[in-house]
Coordinates of C-alpha atoms and ligand atoms in Angstrom, one line a residue:
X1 CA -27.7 14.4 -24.0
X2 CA -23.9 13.8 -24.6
X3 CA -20.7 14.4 -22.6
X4 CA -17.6 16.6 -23.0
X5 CA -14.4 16.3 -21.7
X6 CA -10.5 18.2 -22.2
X7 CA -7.2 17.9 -21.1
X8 CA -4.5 20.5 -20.5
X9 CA -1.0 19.4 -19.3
X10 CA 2.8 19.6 -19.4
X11 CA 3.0 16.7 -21.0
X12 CA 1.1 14.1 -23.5
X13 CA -2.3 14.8 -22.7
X14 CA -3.9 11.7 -24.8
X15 CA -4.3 8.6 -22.3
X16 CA -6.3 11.0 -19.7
X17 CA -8.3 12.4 -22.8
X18 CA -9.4 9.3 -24.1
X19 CA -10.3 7.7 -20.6
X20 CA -11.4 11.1 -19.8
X21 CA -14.1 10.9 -22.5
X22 CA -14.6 7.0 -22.3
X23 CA -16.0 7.8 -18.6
X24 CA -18.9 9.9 -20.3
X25 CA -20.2 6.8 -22.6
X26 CA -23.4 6.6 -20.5
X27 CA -24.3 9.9 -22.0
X28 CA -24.6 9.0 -25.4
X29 CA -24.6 6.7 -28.4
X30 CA -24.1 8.1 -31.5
X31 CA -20.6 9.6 -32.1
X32 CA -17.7 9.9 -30.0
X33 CA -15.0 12.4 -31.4
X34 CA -11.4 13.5 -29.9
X35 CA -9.6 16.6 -31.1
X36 CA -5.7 17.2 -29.9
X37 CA -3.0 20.0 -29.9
X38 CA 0.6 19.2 -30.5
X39 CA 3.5 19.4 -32.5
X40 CA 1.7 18.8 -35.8
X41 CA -0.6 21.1 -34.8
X42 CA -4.9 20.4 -34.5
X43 CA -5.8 16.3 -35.4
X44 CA -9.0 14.7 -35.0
X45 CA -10.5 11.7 -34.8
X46 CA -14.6 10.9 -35.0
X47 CA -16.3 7.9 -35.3
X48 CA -19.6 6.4 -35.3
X49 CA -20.1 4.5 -31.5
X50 CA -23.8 3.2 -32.0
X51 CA -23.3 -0.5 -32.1
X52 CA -19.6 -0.7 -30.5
X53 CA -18.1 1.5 -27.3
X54 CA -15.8 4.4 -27.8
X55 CA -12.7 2.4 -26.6
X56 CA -13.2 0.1 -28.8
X57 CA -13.2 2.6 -31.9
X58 CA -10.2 4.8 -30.3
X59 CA -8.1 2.5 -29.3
X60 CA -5.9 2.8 -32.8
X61 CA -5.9 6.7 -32.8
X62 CA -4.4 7.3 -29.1
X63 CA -1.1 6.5 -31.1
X64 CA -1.4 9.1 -33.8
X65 CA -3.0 11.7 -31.5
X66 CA -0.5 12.9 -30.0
X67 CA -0.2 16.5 -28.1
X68 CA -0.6 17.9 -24.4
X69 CA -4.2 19.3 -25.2
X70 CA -7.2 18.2 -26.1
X71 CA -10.8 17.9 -26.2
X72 CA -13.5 15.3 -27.0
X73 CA -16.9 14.6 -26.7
X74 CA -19.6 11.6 -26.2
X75 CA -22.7 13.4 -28.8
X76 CA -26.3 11.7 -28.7
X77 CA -26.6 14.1 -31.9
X78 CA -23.7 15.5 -34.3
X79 CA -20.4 14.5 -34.8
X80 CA -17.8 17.0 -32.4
X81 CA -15.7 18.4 -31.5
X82 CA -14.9 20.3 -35.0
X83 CA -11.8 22.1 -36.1
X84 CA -12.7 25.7 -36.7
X85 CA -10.6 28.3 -38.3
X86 CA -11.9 32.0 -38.0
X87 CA -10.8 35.4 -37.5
X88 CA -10.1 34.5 -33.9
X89 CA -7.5 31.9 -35.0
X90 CA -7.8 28.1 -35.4
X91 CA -9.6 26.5 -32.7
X92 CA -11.6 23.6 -31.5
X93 CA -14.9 23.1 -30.3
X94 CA -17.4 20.6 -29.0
X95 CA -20.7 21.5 -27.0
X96 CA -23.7 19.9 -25.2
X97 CA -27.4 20.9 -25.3
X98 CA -29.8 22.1 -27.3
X99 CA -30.8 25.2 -29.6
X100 CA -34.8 25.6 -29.6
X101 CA -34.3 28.9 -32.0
X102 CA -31.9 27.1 -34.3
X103 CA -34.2 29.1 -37.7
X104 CA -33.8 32.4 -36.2
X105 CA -29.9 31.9 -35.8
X106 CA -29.7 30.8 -38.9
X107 CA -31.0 33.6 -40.1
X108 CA -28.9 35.8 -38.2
X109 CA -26.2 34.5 -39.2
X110 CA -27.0 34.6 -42.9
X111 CA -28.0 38.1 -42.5
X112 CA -24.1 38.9 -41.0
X113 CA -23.0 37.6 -44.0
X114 CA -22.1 33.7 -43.3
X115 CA -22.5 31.8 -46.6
X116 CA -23.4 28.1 -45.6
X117 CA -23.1 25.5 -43.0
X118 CA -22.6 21.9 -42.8
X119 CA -25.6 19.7 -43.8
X120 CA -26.3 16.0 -41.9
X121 CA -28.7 13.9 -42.4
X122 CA -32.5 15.2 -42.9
X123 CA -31.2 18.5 -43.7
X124 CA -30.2 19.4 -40.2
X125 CA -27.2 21.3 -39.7
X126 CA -24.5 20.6 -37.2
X127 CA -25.5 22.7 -33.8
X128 CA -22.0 23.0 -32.9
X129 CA -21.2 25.0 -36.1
X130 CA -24.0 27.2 -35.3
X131 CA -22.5 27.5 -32.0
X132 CA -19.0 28.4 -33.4
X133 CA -20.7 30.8 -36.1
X134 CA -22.6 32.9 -33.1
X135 CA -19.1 32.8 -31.1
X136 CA -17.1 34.2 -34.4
X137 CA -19.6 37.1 -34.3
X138 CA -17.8 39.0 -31.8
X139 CA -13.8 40.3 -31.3
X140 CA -12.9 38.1 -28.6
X141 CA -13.4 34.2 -27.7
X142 CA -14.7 35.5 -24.3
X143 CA -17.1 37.8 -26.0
X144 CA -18.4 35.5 -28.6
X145 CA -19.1 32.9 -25.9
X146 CA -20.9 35.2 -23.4
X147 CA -22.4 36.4 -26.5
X148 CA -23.6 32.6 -27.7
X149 CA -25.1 32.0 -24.6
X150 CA -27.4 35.3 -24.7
X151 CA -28.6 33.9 -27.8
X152 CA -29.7 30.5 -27.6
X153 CA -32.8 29.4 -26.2
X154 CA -31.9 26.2 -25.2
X155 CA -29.0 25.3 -23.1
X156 CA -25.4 25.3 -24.4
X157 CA -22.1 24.4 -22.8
X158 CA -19.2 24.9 -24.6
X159 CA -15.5 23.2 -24.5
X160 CA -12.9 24.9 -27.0
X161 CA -9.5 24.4 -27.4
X162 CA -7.2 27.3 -28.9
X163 CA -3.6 26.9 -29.5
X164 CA -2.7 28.0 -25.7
X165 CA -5.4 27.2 -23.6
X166 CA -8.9 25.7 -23.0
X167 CA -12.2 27.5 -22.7
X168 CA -15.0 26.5 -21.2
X169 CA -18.3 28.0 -20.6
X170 CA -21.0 26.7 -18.8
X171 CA -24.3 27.1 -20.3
X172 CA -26.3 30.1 -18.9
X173 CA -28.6 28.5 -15.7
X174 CA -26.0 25.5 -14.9
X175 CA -28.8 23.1 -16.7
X176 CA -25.5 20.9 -16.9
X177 CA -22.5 20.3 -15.1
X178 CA -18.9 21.4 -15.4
X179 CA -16.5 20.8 -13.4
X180 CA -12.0 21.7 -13.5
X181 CA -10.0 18.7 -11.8
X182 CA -6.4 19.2 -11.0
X183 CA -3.1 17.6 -10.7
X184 CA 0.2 18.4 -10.8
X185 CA 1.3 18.7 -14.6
X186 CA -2.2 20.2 -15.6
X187 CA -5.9 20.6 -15.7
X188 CA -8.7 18.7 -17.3
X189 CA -12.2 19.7 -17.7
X190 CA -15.1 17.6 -17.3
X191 CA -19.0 17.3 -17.3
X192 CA -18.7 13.9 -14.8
X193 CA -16.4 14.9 -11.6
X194 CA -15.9 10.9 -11.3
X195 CA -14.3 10.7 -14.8
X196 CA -10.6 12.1 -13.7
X197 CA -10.3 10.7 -10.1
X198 CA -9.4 7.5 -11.8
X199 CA -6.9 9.8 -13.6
X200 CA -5.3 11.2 -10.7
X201 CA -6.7 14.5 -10.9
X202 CA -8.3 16.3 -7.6
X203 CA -11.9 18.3 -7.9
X204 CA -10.4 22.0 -8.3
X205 CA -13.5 24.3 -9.6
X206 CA -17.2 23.7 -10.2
X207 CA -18.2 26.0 -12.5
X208 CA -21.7 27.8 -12.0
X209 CA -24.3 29.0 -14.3
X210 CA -23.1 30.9 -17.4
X211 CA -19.2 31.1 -16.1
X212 CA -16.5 30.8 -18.4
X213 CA -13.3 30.2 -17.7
X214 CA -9.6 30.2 -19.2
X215 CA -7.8 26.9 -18.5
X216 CA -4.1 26.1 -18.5
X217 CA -2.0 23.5 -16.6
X218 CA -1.5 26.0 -13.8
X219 CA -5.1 27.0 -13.2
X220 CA -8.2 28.8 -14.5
X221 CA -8.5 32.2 -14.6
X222 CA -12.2 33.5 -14.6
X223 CA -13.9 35.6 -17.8
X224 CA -16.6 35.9 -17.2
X225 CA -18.4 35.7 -13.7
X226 CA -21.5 33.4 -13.0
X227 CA -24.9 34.1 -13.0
X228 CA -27.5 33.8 -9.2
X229 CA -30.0 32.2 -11.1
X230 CA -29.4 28.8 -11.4
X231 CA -32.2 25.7 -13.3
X232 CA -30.0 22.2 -13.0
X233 CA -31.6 19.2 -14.1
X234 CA -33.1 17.1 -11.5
X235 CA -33.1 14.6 -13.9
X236 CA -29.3 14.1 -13.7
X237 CA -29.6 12.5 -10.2
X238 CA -32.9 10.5 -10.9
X239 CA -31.6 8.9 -13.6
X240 CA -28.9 10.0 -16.4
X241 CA -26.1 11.0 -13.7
X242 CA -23.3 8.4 -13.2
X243 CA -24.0 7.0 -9.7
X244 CA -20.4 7.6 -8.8
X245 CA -21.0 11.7 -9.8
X246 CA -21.9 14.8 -7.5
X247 CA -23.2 17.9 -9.2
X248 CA -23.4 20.9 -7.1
X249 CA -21.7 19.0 -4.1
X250 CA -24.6 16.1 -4.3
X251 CA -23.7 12.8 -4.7
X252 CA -25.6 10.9 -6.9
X253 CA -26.1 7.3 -5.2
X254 CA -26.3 9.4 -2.3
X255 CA -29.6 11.5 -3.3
X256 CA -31.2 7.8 -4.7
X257 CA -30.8 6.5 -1.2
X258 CA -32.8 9.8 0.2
X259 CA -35.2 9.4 -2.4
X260 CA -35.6 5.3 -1.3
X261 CA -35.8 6.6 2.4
X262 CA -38.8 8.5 1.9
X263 CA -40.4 6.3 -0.2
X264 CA -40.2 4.5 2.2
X265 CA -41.3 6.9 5.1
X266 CA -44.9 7.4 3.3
X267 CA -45.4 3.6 2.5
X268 CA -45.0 3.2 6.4
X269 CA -47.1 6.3 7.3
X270 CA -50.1 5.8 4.3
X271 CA -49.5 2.4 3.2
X272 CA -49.1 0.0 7.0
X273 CA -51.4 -2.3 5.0
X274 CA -49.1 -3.7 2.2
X275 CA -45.9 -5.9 3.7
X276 CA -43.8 -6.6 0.9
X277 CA -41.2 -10.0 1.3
X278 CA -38.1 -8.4 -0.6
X279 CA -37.5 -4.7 -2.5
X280 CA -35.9 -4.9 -5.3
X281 CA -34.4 -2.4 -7.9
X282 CA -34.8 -2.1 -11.5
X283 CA -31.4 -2.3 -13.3
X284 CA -29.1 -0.2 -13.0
X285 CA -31.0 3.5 -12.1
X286 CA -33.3 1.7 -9.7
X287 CA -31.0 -0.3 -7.8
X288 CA -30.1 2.8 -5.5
X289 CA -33.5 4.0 -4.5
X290 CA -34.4 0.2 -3.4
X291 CA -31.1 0.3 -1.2
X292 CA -32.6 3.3 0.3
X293 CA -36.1 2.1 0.6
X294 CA -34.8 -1.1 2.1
X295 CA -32.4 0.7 4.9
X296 CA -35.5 2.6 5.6
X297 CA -38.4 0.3 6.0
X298 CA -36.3 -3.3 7.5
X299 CA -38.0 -5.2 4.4
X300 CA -34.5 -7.4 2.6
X301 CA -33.3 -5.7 -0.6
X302 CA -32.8 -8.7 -3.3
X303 CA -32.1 -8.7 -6.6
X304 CA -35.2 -11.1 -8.5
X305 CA -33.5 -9.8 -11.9
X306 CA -29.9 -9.4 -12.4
X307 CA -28.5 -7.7 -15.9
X308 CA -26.4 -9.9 -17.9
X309 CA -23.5 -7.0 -18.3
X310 CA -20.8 -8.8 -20.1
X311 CA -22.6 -8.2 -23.2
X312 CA -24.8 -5.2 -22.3
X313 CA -22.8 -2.9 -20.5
X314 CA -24.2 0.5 -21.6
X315 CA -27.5 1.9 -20.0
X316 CA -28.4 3.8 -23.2
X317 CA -30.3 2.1 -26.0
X318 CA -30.7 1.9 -29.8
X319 CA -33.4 5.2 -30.9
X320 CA -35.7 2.3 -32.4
X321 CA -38.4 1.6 -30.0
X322 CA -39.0 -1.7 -30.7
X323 CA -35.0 -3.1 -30.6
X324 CA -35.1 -1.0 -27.3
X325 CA -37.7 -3.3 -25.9
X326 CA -36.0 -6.3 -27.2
X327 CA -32.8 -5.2 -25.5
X328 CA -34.3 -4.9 -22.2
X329 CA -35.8 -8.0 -22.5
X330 CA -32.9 -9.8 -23.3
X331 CA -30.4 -8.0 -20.8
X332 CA -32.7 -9.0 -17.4
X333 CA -32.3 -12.5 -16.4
X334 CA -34.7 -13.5 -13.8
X335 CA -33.7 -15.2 -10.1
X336 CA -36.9 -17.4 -9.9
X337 CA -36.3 -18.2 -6.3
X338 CA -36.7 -14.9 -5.5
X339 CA -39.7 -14.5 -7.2
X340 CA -42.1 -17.4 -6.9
X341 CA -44.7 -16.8 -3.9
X342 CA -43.1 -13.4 -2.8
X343 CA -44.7 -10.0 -2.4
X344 CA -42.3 -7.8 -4.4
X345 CA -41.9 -3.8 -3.9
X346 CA -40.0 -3.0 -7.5
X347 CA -38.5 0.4 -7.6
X348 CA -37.8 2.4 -11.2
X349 CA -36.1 5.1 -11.8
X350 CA -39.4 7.0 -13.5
X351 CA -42.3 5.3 -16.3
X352 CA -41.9 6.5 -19.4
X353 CA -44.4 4.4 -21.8
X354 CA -45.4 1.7 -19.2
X355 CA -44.2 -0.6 -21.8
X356 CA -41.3 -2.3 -20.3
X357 CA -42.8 -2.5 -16.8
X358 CA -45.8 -3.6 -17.9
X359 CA -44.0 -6.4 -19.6
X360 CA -42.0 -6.7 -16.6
X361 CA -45.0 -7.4 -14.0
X362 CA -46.5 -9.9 -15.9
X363 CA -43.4 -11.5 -16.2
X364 CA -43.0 -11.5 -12.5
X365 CA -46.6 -12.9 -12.6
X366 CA -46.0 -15.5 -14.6
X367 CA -43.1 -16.7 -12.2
X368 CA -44.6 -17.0 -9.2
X369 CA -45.2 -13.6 -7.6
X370 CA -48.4 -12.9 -5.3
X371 CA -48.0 -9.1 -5.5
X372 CA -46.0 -6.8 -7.1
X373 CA -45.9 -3.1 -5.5
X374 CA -44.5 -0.1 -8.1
X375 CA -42.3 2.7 -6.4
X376 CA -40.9 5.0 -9.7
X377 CA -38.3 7.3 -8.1
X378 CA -40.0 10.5 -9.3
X379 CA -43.0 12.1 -9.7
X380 CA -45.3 10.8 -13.2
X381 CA -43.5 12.3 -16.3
X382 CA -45.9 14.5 -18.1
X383 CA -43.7 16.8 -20.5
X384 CA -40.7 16.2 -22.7
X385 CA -37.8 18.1 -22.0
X386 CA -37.6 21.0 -23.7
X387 CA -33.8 22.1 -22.8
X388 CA -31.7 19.6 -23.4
X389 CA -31.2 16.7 -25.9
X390 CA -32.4 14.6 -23.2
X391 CA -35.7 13.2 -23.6
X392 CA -37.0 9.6 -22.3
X393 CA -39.5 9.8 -25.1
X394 CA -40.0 10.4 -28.6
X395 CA -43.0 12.8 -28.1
X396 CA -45.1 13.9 -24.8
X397 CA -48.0 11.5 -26.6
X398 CA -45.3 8.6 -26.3
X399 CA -45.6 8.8 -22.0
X400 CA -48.3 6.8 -20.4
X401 CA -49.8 9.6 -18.3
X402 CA -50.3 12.0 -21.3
X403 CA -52.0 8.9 -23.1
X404 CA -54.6 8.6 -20.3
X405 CA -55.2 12.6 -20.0
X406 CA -55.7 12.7 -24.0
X407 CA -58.6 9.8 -23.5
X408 CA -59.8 11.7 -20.6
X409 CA -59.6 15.2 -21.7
X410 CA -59.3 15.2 -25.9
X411 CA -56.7 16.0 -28.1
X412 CA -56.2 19.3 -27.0
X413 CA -55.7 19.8 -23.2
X414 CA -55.4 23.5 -21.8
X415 CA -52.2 23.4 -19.8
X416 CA -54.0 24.7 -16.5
X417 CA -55.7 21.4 -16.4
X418 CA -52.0 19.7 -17.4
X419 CA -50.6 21.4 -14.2
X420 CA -53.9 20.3 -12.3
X421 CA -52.7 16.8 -13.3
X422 CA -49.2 17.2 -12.2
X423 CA -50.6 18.5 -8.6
X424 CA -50.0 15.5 -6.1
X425 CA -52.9 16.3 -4.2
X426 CA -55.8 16.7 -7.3
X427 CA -58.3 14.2 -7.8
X428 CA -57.1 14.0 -11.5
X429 CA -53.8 13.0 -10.1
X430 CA -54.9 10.0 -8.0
X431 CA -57.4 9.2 -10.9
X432 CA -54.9 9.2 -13.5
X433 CA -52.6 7.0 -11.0
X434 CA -55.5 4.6 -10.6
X435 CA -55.7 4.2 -14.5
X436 CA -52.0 3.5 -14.3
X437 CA -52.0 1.2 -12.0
X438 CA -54.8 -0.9 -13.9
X439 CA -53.5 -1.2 -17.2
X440 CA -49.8 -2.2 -15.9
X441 CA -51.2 -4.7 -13.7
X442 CA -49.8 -3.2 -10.3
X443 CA -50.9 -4.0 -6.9
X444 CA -50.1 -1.0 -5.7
X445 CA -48.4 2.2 -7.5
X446 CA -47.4 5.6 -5.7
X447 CA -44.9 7.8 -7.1
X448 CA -42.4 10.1 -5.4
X449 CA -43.7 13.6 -4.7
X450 CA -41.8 16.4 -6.6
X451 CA -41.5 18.3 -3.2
X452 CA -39.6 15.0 -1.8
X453 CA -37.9 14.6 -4.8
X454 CA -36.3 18.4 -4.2
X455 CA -35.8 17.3 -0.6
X456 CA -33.8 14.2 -1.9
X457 CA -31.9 16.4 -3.7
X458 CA -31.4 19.0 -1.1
X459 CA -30.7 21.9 -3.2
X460 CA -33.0 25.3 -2.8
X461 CA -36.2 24.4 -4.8
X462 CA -35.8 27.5 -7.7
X463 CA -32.5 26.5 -8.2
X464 CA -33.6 23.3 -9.8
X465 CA -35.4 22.5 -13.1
X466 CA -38.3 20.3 -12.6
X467 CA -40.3 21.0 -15.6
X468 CA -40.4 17.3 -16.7
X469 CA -43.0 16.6 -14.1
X470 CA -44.4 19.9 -13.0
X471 CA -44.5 22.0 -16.1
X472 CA -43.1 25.1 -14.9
X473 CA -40.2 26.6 -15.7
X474 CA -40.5 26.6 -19.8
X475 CA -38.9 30.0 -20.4
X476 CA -37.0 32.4 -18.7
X477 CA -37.6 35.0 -21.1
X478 CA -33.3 35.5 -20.9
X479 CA -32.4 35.0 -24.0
X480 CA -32.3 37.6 -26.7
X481 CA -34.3 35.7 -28.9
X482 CA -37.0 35.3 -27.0
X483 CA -37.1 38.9 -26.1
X484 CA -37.4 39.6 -29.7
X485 CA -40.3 37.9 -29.8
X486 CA -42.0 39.6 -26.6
Ligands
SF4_1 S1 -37.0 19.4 -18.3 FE1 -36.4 17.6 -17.1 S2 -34.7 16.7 -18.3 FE2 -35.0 18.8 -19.0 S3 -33.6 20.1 -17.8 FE3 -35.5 20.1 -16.8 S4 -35.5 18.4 -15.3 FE4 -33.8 18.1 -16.8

């Protein structure tokens, strides 16, 4: 996934930049980057955060970056923003999402004439340069964005920084958030609406889907106008969204405790015969939805697992699976009082592999408990996300349900009986459920419906992307690359 964040202001915009982007450190873990305006003109700094925070890494270059704009990124991929200098003039850019046509840019752009890009690792190219490349295609910044945006399949918002202004530009169905806050010597711009309220800034202008606007420390001023259809991840308020956050005017501790309550509802309506002692979340992304379920239903929300923070503050983990499990066994520290001889309701945010909770059950098991009830926050997972650079899992084969389908079904599943999987009410469903709840040791296991999960959100259903758990959704056929291909 990743984070951006910019600053544009009267005076030294570098403090509120490099808190600005600190506050998006949940979104990522591999580089961190700051880029600044100023009297010595464009300076940058980017560094490698996977074993220690941003701060910690920027702490020394908040002296030497000095100017009154700036831009800077969280990246879960390459390193950003970059210093670009084109026949548009010098600028600065940093991005978030993903490019699923990245070969047939490429060739584009080779065919206009554009020599060579960047290499990384693995002989994958920076995604922001291509991004800059499609945007130097055009006569204008405005037109090169609007233009980037018709290109990519994917999903692509943009941050730049010229020498007078910033630009930002939403990506084209508001998959993402981004949001202008305000004060009174300037303007910042921000993915997270909780990362300048800290700074003294005031929520000025959401941004909706495929908008771009100019930004100065008086105001915006609107290029380009935004689109009616609109696909924002659902995700961000099951799990990845800071809980302090509201996309789209929704809270995101807010929309756990809705998703909690009706949890709860249909436990009390379907389920009168289970009568759990305590509910308890999974840290952190759980905690919420148990607070909900627990308001809801009169059972005691407890913690029976506290996370050991001081050392562990960060809720994304190393890419190796194995550490991952390591670190999530080492961060929970069990309250055995809480546990021995009570009937526990656990809420997660979602199951991914089954690993972790698995290991967690028979941990509770093992200390004492009589029953332990599974509540995941959203519907089962059954497709990676093809969108973003968010993804919970390596591959689809690394989620438990598409594990259990393959064993049913074969290797290869035709996606009508996918979607039959996917449908609440099929017997496949409840079958598939059933296996679930065997092999992780549950007492009981009932996901939250996709239809309540909309609800909880509260947004119109097609203005959300769901196609994590119902599969629909894959392409709008928008782009111009894909309507080459039609
Ligand atoms: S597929 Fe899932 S993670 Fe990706 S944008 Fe849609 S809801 Fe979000």
């Amino acid at each position: 996934m990743g984070g951006i964040f910019g600053v544009i202001s009267k005076k030294s915009c570098t403090m509120d930049l490099f808190f600005g982007i600190d506050y998006h450190s949940h979104l990522g873990t591999k580089r961190g980057g700051m880029a600044v305006y100023g009297p010595n003109g464009f300076n940058r700094s980017i560094h490698n955060i996977e074993n220690s925070p941003f701060r910690t890494k920027f702490e020394h270059d908040v002296e030497e970056l000095e100017g009154t704009m700036g831009i800077g990124c969280i990246s879960d991929t390459e390193p950003q923003p970059l210093l670009i200098q084109s026949h548009l003039g010098s600028y600065a850019i940093s991005t978030v999402g993903k490019v699923n046509n990245e070969e047939e840019l490429l060739k584009y752009a080779y065919e206009k004439g554009h020599t060579h890009f960047l290499e990384m690792s693995r002989s994958r190219i920076n995604t922001t340069e291509l991004v800059a490349t499609l945007i130097d295609q055009q006569a204008t910044f405005e037109e090169g964005l609007a233009f980037a945006q018709e290109m990519i399949d994917g999903s692509m918002t943009i941050l730049m920084m010229t020498r007078d202004r910033l630009i930002a530009s939403r990506d084209r169905l508001g998959r993402t958030p981004l949001v202008i806050g305000k004060k009174e010597d300037g303007c910042c711009v921000s993915f997270e609406n909780f990362a300048y309220i800290n700074l003294g800034y005031h929520d000025y202008y959401e941004l909706g889907p495929g908008e771009i606007v100019s930004v100065t420390p008086e105001g915006i001023e609107q290029l380009k106008a935004p689109g009616e259809e609109m696909q924002i991840c659902s995700f961000l308020w099951v799990y990845y969204g800071y809980p302090t956050s509201s996309y789209e005017g929704i809270n995101v501790e807010a929309m756990r405790y809705r998703c909690g309550e009706m949890l709860a509802k249909h436990d009390m309506e379907e389920n009168g015969n289970i009568h759990p002692d305590i509910v308890a979340g999974v840290p952190d992304s759980g905690i919420a939805h148990a607070v909900g379920y627990a308001n809801a239903s009169g059972i005691p929300f407890a913690r029976p697992f506290i996370k050991y923070t001081p050392t562990w503050p960060r809720s994304f983990m190393p890419q190796n699976q194995e550490q991952r499990n390591l670190i999530a066994r080492m961060k929970l520290i069990p309250v055995s009082d809480l546990i021995r001889d009570k009937k526990l309701l656990l809420i997660d945010d979602s199951i991914v592999r089954g690993t972790q909770l698995g290991e967690t059950t028979t941990f509770l098991y093992n200390s004492g408990a009589k029953e332990v009830h599974i509540r995941p926050a959203c519907p089962p997972l059954l497709f990676g996300c093809p969108f973003l650079n968010f993804s919970r899992s390596k591959s689809d084969l690394d989620l438990i349900t598409r594990r259990i389908i393959r064993e049913r079904e074969g290797n290869e599943v035709p996606e009508e009986i996918l979607l039959d999987y996917a449908d609440p009410d099929s017997r496949n469903y409840h079958e598939m459920l059933e296996e679930i709840r065997k092999r992780l040791n549950f007492t009981t296991l009932r996901y939250h419906r996709l239809d309540d999960l909309v609800k909880s959100i509260g947004l119109p259903e097609e203005k959300v992307c769901t196609y994590c758990w119902s599969g629909k959704g894959r392409c709008t056929g928008h782009c111009k690359g894909c309507q080459k291909k039609q």
